[in-house]
XYZ file of C-alpha atoms in Angstrom:
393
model
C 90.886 89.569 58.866
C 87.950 87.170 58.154
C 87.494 86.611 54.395
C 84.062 86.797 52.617
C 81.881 83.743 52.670
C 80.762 82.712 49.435
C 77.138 84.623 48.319
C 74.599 82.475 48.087
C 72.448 81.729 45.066
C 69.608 83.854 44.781
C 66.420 82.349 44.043
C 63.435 85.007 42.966
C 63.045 88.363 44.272
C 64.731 87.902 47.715
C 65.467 91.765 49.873
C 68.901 92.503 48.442
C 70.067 92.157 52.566
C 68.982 88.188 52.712
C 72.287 87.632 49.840
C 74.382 87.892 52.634
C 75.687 85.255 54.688
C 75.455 86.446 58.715
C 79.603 86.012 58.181
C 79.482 88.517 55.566
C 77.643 90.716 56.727
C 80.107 90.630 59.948
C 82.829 91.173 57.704
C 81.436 94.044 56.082
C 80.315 95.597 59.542
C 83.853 95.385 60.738
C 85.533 96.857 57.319
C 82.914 100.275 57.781
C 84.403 100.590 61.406
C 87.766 100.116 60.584
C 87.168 102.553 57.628
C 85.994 105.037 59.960
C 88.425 104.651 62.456
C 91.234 104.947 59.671
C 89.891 108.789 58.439
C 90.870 109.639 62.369
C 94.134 109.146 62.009
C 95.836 109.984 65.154
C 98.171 113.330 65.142
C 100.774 114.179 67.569
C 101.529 117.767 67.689
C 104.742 119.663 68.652
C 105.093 121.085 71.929
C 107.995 123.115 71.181
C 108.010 124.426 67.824
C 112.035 124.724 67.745
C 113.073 123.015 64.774
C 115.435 119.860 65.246
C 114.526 118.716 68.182
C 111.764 116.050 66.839
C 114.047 115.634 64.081
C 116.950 115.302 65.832
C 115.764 112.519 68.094
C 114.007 110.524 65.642
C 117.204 110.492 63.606
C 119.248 109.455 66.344
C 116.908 107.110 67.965
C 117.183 109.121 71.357
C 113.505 108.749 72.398
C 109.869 106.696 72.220
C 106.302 107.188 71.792
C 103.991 106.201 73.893
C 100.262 106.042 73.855
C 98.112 104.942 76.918
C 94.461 103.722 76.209
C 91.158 102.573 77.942
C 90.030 99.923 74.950
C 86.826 99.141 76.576
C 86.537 95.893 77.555
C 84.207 93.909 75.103
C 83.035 91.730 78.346
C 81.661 95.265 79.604
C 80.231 96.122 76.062
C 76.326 95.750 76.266
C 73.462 98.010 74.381
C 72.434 98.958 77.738
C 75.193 100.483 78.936
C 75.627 102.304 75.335
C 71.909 102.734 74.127
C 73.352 105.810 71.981
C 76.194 103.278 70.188
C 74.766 102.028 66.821
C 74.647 98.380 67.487
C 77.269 97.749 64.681
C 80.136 99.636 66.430
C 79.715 97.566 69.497
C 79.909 93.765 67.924
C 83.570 92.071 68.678
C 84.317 91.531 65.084
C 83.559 95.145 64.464
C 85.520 96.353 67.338
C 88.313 94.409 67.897
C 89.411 95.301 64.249
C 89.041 98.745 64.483
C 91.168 98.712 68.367
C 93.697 96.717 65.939
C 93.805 99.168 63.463
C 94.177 101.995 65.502
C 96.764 100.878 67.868
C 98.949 99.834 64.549
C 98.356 103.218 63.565
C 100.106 104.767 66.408
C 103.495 103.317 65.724
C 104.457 103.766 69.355
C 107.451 102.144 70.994
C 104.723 101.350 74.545
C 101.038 100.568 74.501
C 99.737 101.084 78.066
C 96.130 99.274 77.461
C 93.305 99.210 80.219
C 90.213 97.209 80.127
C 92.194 94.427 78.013
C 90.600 91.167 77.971
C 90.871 89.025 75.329
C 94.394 88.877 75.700
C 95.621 85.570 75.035
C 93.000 84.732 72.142
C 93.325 87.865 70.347
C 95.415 91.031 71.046
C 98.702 89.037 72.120
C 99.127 87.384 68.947
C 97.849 89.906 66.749
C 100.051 92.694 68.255
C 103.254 90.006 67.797
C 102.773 90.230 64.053
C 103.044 94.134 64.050
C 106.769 93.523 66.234
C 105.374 93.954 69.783
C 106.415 91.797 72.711
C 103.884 92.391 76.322
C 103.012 91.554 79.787
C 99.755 91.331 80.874
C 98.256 91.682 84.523
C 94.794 90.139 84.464
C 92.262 91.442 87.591
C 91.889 89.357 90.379
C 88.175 87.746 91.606
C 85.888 86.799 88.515
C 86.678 89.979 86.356
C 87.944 89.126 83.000
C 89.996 92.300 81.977
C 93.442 93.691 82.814
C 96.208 96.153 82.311
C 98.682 95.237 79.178
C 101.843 96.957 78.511
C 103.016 96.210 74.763
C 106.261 97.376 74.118
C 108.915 96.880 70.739
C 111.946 94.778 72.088
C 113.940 96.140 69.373
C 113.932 99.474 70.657
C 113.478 98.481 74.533
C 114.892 95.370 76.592
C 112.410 94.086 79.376
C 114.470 94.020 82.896
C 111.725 93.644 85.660
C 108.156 93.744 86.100
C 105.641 93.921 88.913
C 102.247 93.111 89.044
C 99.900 95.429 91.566
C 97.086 93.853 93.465
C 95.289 96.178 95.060
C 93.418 94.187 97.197
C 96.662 93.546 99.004
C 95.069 96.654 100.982
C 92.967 94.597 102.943
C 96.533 92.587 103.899
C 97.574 96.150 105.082
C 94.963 97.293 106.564
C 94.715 93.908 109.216
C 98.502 94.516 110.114
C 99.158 98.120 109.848
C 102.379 97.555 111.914
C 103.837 94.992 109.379
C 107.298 95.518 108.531
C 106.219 95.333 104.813
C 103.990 98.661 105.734
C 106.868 100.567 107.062
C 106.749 104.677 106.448
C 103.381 103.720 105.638
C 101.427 104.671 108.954
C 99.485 107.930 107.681
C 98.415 105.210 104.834
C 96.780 102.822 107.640
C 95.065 105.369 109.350
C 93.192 107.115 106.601
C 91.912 102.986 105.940
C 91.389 102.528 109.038
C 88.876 105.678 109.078
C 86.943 104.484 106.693
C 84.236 102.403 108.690
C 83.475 105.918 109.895
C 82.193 107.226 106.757
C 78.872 107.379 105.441
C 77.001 104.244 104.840
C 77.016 104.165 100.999
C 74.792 101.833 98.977
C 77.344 98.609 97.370
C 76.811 98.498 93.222
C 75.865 95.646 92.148
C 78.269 94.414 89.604
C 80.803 94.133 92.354
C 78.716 90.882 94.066
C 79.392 92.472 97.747
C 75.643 93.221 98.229
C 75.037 91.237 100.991
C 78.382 92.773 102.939
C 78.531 95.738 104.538
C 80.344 98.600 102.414
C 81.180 100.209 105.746
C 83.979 97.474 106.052
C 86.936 98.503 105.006
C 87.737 95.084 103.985
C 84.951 95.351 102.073
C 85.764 98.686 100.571
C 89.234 97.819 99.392
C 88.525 94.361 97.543
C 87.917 95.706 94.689
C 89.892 93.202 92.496
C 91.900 96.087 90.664
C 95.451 96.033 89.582
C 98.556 97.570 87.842
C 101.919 96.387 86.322
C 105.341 98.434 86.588
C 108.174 97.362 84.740
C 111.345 98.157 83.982
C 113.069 98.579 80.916
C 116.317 99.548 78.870
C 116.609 101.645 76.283
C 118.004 99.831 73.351
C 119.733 103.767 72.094
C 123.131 104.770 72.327
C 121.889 106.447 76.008
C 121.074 102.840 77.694
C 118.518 104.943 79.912
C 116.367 102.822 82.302
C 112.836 103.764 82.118
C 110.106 102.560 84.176
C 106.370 102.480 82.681
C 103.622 101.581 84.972
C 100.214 100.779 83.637
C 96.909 101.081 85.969
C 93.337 101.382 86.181
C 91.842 102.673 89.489
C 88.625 101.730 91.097
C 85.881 103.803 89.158
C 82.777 104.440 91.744
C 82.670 108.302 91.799
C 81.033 107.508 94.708
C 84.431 105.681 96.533
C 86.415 108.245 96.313
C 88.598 106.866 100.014
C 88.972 104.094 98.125
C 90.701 105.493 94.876
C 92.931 106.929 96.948
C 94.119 104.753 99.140
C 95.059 102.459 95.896
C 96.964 105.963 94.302
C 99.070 106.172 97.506
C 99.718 102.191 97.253
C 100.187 102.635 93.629
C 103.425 105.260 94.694
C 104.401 103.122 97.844
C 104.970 100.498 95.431
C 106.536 102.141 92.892
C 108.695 103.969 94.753
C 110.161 100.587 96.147
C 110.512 98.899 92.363
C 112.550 102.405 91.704
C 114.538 101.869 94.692
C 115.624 98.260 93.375
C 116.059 99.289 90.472
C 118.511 102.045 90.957
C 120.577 99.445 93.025
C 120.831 96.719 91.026
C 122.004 98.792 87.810
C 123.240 101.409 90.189
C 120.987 104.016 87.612
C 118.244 106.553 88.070
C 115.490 105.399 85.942
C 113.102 108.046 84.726
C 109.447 106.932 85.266
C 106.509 107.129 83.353
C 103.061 106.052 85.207
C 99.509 105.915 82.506
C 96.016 104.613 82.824
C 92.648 105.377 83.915
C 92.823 106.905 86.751
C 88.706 107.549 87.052
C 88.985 110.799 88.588
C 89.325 114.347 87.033
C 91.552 117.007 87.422
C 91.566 118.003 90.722
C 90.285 115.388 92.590
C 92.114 113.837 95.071
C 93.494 111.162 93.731
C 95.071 114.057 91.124
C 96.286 116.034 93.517
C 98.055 113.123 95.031
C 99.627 112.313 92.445
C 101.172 115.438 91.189
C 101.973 116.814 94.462
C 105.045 117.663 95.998
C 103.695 115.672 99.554
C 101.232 113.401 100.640
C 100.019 114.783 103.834
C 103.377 115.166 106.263
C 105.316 112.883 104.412
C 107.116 113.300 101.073
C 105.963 111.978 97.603
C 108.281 109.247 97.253
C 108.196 110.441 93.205
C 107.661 113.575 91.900
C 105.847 113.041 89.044
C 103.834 115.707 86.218
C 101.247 115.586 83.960
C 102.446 115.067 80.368
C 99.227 117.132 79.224
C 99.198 119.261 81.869
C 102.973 120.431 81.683
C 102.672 121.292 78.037
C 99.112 124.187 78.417
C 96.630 121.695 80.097
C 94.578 118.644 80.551
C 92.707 117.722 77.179
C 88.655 118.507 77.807
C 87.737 115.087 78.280
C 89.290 111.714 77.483
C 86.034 109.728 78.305
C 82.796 110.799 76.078
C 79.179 109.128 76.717
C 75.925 110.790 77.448
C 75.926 110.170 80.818
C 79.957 111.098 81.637
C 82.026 113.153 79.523
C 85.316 114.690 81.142
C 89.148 114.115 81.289
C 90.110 110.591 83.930
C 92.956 108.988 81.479
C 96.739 110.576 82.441
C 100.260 110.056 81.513
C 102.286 111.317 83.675
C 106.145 111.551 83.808
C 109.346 112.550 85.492
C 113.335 111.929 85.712
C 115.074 112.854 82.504
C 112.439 112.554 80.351
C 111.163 115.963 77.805
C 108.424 115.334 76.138
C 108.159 117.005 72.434
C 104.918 115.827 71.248
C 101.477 114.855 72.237
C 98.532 113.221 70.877
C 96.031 115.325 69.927
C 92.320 115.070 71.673
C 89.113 115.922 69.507
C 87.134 118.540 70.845
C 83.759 118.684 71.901
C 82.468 120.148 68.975
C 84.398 117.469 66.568
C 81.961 115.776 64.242
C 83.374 112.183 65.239
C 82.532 112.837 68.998
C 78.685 113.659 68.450
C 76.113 111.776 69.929
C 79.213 110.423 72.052
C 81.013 107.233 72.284
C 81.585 104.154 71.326
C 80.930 104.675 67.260
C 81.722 104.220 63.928
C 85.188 106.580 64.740
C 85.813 105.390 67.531
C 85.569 101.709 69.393
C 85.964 102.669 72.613
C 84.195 105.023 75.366
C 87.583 106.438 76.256
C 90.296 108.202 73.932
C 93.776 107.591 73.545
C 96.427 109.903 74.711
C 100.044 109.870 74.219
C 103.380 111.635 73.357
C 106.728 111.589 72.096
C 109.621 111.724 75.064
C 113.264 112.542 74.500
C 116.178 112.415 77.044
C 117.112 116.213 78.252
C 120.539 115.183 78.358
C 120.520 114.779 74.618
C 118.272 117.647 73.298
């Protein structure tokens, strides 16, 4: 935390405001965000109201928490994409203080963080000092964010990671018969379809303007990725768990496009699980998080919690942590222009989850006006939960 430059001497009748250095007055920006932020403090609520089984698990060390969250990128954070932010809440100093403080206040065994930049300057060496080790998957072209995972090496041992790339679509798409692409074929076609589609107008911020979006090349190279890894449970179960950490592409208007990175996104993890199970000959349970920029639903939902895709089998059946215990939360993502749910956790193998963070509501007084502000430092909000093994409940 910065410490207070030294007041200056005051000479007359100066406004009481010109006593302040500009460092100050930084300093005192970032401690009324960080105070705000700390009067949320996050609550995770039982799903199953037996008693013993939180208690039983925390006292035995037969489970983790963990907490997936959009931090907002401070290389995306200008006053005209938030005109309704005070100005205050959207300064670095301010909000890279209060994203400290509230991740320390989740006390989760795995962060899953999207829109992490400042990585290596800031949150890697800050989140070391509160016992967290991480790997960090930065996007590909000139973006300057990523996907994190942070994770407590005490109570987890790092065996494998993964980065995803999902431009290697455009790889696919050029050699649909690669051996690499094998079982894969439905995947190729629905890519290959895509120059059919509807001319749609390129956004800017994505430099393609002067290519044609009808390309499919074009269309994939978005310069997104994801990170799996793999990881042992430092309990008396050993349990291999997988955690995968991803943001997908967020045009609402590209919605081919968001899904042909979800079915990657479970080609490829159904391979790391695969390897995994046969080089610790175990079945790891598997937890997949992020922003997945589409609501309940959607496609790209739908995919993912579905029993096939198309005529083929899900290579992993997976459920939504929210949704399995009553329902999605309203929204996770709150701004004037967008508010509705497009953050997920979800889960399967022999995982039970027992708690979950609780999501304001629209008609909480820290959500007003919407978001970022002084409560909360990001656009998005954190969800998460507490997971025990079924074979020890």
């Amino acid at each position: 935390m910065l410490r207070a430059a030294p007041l200056p001497l005051v000479v007359g009748h100066r406004p009481y405001k010109k006593q302040f250095s500009p460092r100050l007055r930084s300093f005192c920006m970032a401690n009324k965000l960080s105070e705000a932020t700390s009067k949320i403090a996050p609550t995770f609520i039982p799903i199953d109201a037996e008693e013993g089984i939180l208690g039983k698990s925390s006292k035995e060390g037969l489970g983790f928490r963990l907490v997936s969250y959009n931090i907002l990128a401070q290389v995306y954070v200008k006053s005209s994409y938030f005109p309704h932010s005070p100005s205050s809440c959207l300064r670095w100093k301010a909000r890279s203080q209060a994203v400290l403080n509230l991740l320390r206040s989740f006390k989760a065994d795995f962060l899953c963080l999207q829109e992490l930049d400042e990585f290596d300057s800031f949150y890697r060496k800050n989140m070391e000092s509160e016992g967290y080790s991480s790997i960090y998957a930065k996007r590909t072209g000139l973006k300057q964010d990523g996907c994190g995972i942070f994770y407590k090496p005490e109570n987890a041992e790092l065996i494998l990671k993964e980065t995803i790339e999902y431009n290697d679509l455009v790889n696919l798409l050029r050699d649909s018969n690669d051996s690499s692409c094998e079982g894969q074929a439905e995947d190729a076609n629905d890519l290959q379809k895509m120059d059919e589609k509807l001319t749609l107008e390129e956004n800017s911020d994505d430099n393609h303007s002067d290519r044609n979006p009808n390309d499919p090349r074009v269309r994939l190279k978005r310069d997104c990725v994801g990170i799996m890894a793999a990881f042992r449970l430092n309990d008396p179960s050993h349990h291999y768990v997988i955690v995968v950490n991803t943001h997908i592409y967020w045009d609402p208007e590209w919605a081919d496009v968001k899904l042909a990175q979800t079915k990657y996104l479970l080609s490829r993890l159904s391979k790391f699980r695969s390897q995994i199970i046969g080089k610790f000959n175990s079945v790891p349970s598997v937890i997949v998080a992020g922003d997945f920029n589409s609501t309940p639903g959607d496609d790209v939902y739908r995919c993912v919690v579905s029993k096939n895709v198309g005529e083929g089998e899900l290579p992993v059946q997976l459920c939504s942590l929210y949704a399995s215990a009553g329902g999605e939360p309203a929204f996770t993502n709150c701004t004037p222009g967008f508010t509705g749910t497009i953050d997920y956790i979800f889960f399967s193998g022999l995982l039970s989850p027992v708690t979950l963070l609780q999501v304001p509501t629209v008609e909480s007084p820290d959500i007003v006006g919407g978001l970022p502000n002084s409560y909360h430092p990001s656009d998005h909000l954190p969800i998460g939960g507490d997971f025990v093994l079924t074979d020890y409940l």
